[in-house]
N, CA, C and O atoms as a CHARMM CRD file, in Angstrom:
* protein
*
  216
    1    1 UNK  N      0.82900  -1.17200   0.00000 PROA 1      0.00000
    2    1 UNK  CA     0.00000   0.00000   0.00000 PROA 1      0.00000
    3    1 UNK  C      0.88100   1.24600   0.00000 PROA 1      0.00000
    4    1 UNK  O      1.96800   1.15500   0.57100 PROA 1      0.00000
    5    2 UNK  N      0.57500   2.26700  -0.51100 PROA 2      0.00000
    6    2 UNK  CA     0.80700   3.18200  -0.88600 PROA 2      0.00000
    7    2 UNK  C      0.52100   4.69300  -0.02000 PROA 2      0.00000
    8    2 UNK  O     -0.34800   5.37700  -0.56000 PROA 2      0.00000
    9    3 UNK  N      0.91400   5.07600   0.78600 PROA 3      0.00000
   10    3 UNK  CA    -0.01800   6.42000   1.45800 PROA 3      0.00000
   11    3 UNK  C      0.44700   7.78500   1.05600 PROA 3      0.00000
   12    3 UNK  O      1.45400   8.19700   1.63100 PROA 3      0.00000
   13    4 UNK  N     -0.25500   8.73800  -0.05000 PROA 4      0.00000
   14    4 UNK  CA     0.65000  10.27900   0.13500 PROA 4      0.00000
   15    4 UNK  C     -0.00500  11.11000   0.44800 PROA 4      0.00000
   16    4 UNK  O     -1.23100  11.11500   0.33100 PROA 4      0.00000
   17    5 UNK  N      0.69700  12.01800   0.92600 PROA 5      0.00000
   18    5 UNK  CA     0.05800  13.05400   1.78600 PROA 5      0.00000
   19    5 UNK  C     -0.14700  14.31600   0.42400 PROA 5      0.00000
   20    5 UNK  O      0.18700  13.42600  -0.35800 PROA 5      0.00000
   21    6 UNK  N     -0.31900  15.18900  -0.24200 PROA 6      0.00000
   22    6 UNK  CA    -0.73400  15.84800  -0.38100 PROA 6      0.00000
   23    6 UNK  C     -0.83700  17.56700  -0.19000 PROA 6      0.00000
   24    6 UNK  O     -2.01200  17.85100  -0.42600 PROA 6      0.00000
   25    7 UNK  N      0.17400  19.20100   0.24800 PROA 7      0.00000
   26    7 UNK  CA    -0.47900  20.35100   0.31800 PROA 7      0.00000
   27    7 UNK  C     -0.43500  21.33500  -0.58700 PROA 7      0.00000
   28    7 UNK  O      0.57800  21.62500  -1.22300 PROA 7      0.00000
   29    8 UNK  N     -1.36900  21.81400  -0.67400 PROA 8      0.00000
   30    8 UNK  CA    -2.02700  22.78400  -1.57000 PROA 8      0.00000
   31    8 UNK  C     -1.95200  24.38900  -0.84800 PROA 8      0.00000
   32    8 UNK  O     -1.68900  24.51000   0.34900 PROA 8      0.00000
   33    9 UNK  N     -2.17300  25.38400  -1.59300 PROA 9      0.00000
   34    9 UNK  CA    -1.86300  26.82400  -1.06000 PROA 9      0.00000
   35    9 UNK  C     -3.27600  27.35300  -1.17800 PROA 9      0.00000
   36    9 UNK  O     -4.34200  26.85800  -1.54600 PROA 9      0.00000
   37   10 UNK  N     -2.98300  28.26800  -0.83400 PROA 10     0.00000
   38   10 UNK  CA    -4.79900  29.09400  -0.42400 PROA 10     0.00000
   39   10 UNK  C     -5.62800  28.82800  -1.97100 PROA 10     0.00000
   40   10 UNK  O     -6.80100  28.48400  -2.11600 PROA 10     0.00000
   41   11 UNK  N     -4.64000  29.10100  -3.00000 PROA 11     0.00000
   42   11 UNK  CA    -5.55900  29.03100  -4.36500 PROA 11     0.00000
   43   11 UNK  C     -6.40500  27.59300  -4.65800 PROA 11     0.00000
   44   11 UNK  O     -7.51200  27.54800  -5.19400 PROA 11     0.00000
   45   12 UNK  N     -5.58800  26.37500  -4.15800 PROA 12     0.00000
   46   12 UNK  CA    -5.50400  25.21200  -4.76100 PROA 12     0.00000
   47   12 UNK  C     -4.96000  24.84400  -5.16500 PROA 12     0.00000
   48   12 UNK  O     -5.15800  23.70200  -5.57800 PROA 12     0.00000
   49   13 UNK  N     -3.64600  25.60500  -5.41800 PROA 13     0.00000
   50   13 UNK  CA    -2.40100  24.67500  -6.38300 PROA 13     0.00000
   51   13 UNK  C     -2.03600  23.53400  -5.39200 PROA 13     0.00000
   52   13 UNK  O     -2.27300  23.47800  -4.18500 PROA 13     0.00000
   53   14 UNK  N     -1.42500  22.66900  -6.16400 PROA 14     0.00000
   54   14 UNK  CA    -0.60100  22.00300  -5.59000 PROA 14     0.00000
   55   14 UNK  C      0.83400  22.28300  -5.05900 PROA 14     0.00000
   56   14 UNK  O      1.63600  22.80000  -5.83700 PROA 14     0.00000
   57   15 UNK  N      1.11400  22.05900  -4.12700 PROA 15     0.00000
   58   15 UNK  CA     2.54900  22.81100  -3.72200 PROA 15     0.00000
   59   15 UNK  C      3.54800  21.65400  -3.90400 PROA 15     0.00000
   60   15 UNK  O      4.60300  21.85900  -4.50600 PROA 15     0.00000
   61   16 UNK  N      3.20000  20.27200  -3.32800 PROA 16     0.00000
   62   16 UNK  CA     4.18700  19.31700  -2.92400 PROA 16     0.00000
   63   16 UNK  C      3.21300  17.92600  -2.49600 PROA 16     0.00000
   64   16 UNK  O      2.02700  17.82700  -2.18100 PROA 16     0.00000
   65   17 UNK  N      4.14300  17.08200  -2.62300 PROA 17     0.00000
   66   17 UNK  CA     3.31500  15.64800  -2.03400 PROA 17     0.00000
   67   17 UNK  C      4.33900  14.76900  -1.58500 PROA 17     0.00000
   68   17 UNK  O      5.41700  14.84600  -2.17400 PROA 17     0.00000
   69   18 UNK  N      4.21200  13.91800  -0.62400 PROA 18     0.00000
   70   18 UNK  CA     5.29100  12.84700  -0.29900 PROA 18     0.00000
   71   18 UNK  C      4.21900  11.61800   0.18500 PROA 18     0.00000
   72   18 UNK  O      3.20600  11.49200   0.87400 PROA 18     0.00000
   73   19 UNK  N      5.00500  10.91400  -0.52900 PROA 19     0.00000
   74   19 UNK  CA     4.56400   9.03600  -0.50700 PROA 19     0.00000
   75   19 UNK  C      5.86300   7.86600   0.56100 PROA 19     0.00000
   76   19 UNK  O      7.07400   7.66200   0.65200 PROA 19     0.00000
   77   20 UNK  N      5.25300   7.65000   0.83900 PROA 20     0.00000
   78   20 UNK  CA     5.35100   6.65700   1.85300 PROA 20     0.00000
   79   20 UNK  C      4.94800   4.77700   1.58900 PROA 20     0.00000
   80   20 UNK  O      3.85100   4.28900   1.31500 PROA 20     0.00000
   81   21 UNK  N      5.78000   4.33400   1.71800 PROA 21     0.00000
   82   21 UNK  CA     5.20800   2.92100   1.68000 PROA 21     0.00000
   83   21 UNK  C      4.43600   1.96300   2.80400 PROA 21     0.00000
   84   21 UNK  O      5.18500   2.29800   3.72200 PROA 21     0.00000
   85   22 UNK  N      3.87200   1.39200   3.19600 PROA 22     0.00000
   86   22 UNK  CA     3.22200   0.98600   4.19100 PROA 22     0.00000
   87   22 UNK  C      3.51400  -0.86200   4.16500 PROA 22     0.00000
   88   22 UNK  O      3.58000  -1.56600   3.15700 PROA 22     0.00000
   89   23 UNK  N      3.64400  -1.28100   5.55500 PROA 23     0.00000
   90   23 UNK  CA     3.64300  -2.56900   5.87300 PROA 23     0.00000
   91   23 UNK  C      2.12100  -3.22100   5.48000 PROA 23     0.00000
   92   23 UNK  O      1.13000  -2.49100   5.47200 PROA 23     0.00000
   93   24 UNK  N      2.03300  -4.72800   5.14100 PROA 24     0.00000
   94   24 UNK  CA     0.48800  -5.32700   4.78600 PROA 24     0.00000
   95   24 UNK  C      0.37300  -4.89100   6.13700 PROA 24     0.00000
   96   24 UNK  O      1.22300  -4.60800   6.98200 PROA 24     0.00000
   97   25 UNK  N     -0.89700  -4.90100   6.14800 PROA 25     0.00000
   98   25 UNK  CA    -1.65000  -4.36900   7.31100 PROA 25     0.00000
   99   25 UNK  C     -3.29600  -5.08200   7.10400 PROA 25     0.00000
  100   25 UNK  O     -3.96300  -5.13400   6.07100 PROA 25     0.00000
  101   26 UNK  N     -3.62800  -5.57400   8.45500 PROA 26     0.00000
  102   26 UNK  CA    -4.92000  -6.72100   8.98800 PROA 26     0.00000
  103   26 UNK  C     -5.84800  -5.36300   9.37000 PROA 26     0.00000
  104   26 UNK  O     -5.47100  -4.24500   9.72100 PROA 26     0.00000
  105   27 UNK  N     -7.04600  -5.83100   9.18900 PROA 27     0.00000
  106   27 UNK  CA    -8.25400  -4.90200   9.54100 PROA 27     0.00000
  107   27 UNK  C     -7.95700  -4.26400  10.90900 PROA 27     0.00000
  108   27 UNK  O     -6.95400  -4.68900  11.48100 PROA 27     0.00000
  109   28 UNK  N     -8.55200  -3.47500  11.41300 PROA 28     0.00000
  110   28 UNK  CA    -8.23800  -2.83500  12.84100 PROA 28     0.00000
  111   28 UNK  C     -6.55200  -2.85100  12.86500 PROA 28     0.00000
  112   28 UNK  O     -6.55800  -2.20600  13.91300 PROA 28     0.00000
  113   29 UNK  N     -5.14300  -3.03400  12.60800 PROA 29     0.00000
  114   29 UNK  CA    -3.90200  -2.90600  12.80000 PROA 29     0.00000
  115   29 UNK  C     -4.06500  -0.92800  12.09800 PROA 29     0.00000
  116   29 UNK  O     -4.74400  -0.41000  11.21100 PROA 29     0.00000
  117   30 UNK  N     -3.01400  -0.39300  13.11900 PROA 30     0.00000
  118   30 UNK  CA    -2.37900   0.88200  12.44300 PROA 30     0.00000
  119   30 UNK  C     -0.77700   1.04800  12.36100 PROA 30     0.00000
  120   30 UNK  O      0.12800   0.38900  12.87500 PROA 30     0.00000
  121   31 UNK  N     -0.77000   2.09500  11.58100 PROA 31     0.00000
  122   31 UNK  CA     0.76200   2.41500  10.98600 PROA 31     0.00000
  123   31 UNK  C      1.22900   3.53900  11.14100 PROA 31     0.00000
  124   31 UNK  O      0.63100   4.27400  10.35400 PROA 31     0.00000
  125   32 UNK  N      1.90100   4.05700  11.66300 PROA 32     0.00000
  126   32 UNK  CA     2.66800   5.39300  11.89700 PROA 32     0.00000
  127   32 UNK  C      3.47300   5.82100  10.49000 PROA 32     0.00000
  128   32 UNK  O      3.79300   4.86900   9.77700 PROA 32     0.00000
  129   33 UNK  N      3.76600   6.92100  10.10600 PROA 33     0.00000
  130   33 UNK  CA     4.32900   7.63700   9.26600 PROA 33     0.00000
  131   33 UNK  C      4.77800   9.05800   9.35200 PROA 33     0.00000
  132   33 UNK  O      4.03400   9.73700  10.06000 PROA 33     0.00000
  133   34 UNK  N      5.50700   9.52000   8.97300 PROA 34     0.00000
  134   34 UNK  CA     5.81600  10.94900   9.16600 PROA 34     0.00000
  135   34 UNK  C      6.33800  11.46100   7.47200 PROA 34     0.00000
  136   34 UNK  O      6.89100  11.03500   6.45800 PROA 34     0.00000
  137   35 UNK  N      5.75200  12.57400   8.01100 PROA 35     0.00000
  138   35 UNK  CA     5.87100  13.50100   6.34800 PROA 35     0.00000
  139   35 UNK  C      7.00000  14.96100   6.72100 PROA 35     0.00000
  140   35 UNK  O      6.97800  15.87000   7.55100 PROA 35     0.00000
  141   36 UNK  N      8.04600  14.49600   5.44500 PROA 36     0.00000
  142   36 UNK  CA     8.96000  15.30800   5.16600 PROA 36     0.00000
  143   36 UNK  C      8.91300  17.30900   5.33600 PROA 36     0.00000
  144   36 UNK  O      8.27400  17.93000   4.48600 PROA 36     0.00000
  145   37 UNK  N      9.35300  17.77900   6.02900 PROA 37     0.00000
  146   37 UNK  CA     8.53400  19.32900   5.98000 PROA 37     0.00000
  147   37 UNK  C      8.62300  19.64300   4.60300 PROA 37     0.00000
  148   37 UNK  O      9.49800  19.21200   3.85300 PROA 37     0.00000
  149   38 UNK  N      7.45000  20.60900   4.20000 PROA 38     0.00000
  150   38 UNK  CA     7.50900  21.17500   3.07200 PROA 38     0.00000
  151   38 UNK  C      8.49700  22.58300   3.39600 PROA 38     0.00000
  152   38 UNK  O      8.76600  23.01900   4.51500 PROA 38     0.00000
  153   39 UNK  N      8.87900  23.06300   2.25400 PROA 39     0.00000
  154   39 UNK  CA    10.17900  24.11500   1.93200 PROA 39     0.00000
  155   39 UNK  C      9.07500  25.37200   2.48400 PROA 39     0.00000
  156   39 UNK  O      9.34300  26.23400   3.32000 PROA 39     0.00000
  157   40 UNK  N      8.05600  25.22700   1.90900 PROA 40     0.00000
  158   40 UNK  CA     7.33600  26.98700   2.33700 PROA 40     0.00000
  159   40 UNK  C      6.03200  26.44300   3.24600 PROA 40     0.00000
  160   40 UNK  O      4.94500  26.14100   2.75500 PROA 40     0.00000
  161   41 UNK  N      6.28700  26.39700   4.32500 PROA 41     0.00000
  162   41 UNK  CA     5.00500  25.80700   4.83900 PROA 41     0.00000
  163   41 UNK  C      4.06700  26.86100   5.36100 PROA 41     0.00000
  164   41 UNK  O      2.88100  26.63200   5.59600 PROA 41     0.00000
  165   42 UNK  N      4.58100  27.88700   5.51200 PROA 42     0.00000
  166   42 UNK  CA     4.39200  28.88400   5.86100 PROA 42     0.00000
  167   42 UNK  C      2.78900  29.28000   4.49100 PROA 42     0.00000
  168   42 UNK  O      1.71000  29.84400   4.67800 PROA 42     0.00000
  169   43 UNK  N      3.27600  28.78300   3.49900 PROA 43     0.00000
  170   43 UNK  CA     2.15400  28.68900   2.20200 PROA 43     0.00000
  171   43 UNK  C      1.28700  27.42500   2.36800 PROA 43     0.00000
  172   43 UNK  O      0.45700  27.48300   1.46100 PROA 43     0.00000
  173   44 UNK  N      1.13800  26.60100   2.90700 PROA 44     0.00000
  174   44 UNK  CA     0.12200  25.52100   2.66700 PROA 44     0.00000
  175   44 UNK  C     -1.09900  25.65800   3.85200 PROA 44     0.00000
  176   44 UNK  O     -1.10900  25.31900   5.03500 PROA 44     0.00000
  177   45 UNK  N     -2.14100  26.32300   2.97400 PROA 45     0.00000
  178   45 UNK  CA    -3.36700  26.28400   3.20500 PROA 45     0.00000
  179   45 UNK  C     -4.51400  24.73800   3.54300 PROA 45     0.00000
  180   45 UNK  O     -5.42200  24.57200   4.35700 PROA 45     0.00000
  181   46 UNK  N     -3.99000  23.95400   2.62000 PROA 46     0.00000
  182   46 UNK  CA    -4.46900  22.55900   2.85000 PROA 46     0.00000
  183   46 UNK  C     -4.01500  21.63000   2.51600 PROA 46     0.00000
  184   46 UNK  O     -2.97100  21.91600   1.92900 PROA 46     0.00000
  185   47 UNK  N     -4.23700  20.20600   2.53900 PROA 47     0.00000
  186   47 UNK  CA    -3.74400  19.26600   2.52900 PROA 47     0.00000
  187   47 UNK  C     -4.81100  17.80600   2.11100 PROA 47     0.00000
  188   47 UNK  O     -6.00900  17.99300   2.32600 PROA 47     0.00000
  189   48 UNK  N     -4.55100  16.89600   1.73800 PROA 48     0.00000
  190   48 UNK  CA    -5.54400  15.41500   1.70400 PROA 48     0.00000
  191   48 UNK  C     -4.06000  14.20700   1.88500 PROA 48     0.00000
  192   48 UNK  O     -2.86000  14.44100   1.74500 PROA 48     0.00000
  193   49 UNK  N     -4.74700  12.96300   2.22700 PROA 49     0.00000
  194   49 UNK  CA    -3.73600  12.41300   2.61900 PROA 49     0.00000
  195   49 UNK  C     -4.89600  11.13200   1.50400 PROA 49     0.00000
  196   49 UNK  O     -6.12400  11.07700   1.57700 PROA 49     0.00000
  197   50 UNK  N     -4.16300  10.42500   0.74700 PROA 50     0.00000
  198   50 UNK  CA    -4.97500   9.08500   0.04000 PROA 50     0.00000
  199   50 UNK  C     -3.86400   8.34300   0.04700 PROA 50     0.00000
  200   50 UNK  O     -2.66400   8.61200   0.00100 PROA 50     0.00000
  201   51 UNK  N     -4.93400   6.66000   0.16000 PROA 51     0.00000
  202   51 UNK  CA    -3.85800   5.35500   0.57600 PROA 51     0.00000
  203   51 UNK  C     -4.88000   4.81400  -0.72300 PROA 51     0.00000
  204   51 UNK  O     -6.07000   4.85500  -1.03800 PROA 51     0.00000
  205   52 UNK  N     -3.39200   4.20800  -1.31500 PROA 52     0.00000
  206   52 UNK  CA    -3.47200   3.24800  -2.62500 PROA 52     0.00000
  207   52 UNK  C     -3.17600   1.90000  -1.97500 PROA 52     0.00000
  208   52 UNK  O     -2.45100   1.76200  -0.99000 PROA 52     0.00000
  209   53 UNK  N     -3.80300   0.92700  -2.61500 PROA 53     0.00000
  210   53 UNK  CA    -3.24100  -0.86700  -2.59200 PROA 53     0.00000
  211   53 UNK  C     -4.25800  -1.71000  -3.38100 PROA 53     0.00000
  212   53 UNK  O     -5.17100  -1.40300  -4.14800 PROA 53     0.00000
  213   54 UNK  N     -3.94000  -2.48200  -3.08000 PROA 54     0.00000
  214   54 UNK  CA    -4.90000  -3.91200  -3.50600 PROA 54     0.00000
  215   54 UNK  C     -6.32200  -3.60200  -2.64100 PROA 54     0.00000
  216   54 UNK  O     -7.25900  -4.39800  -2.68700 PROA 54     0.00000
């Protein structure tokens, strides 16, 4: 599985995204991750985080 995070600036652009790989993981199990700082964070208005897999 796949998890990236996603932030965007007040307009909607996209600013930046970072992906992460994830261990298989059983129903109810969780996973910790941490996301790289962005360069201007000071600009990111929002964010979405989506997990890809099987």
């Amino acid at each position: 599985m796949i998890v990236e995070a996603r932030v965007y600036d007040e307009d909607g652009d996209k600013l930046g995204s970072h992906r992460d790989l994830t261990p298989d993981l059983e129903g109810g199990e969780t996973w910790r991750f941490e996301i790289a700082p962005h360069s201007r964070p000071d600009g990111i208005a929002d964010h979405d985080i989506a997990v890809a897999g099987e």
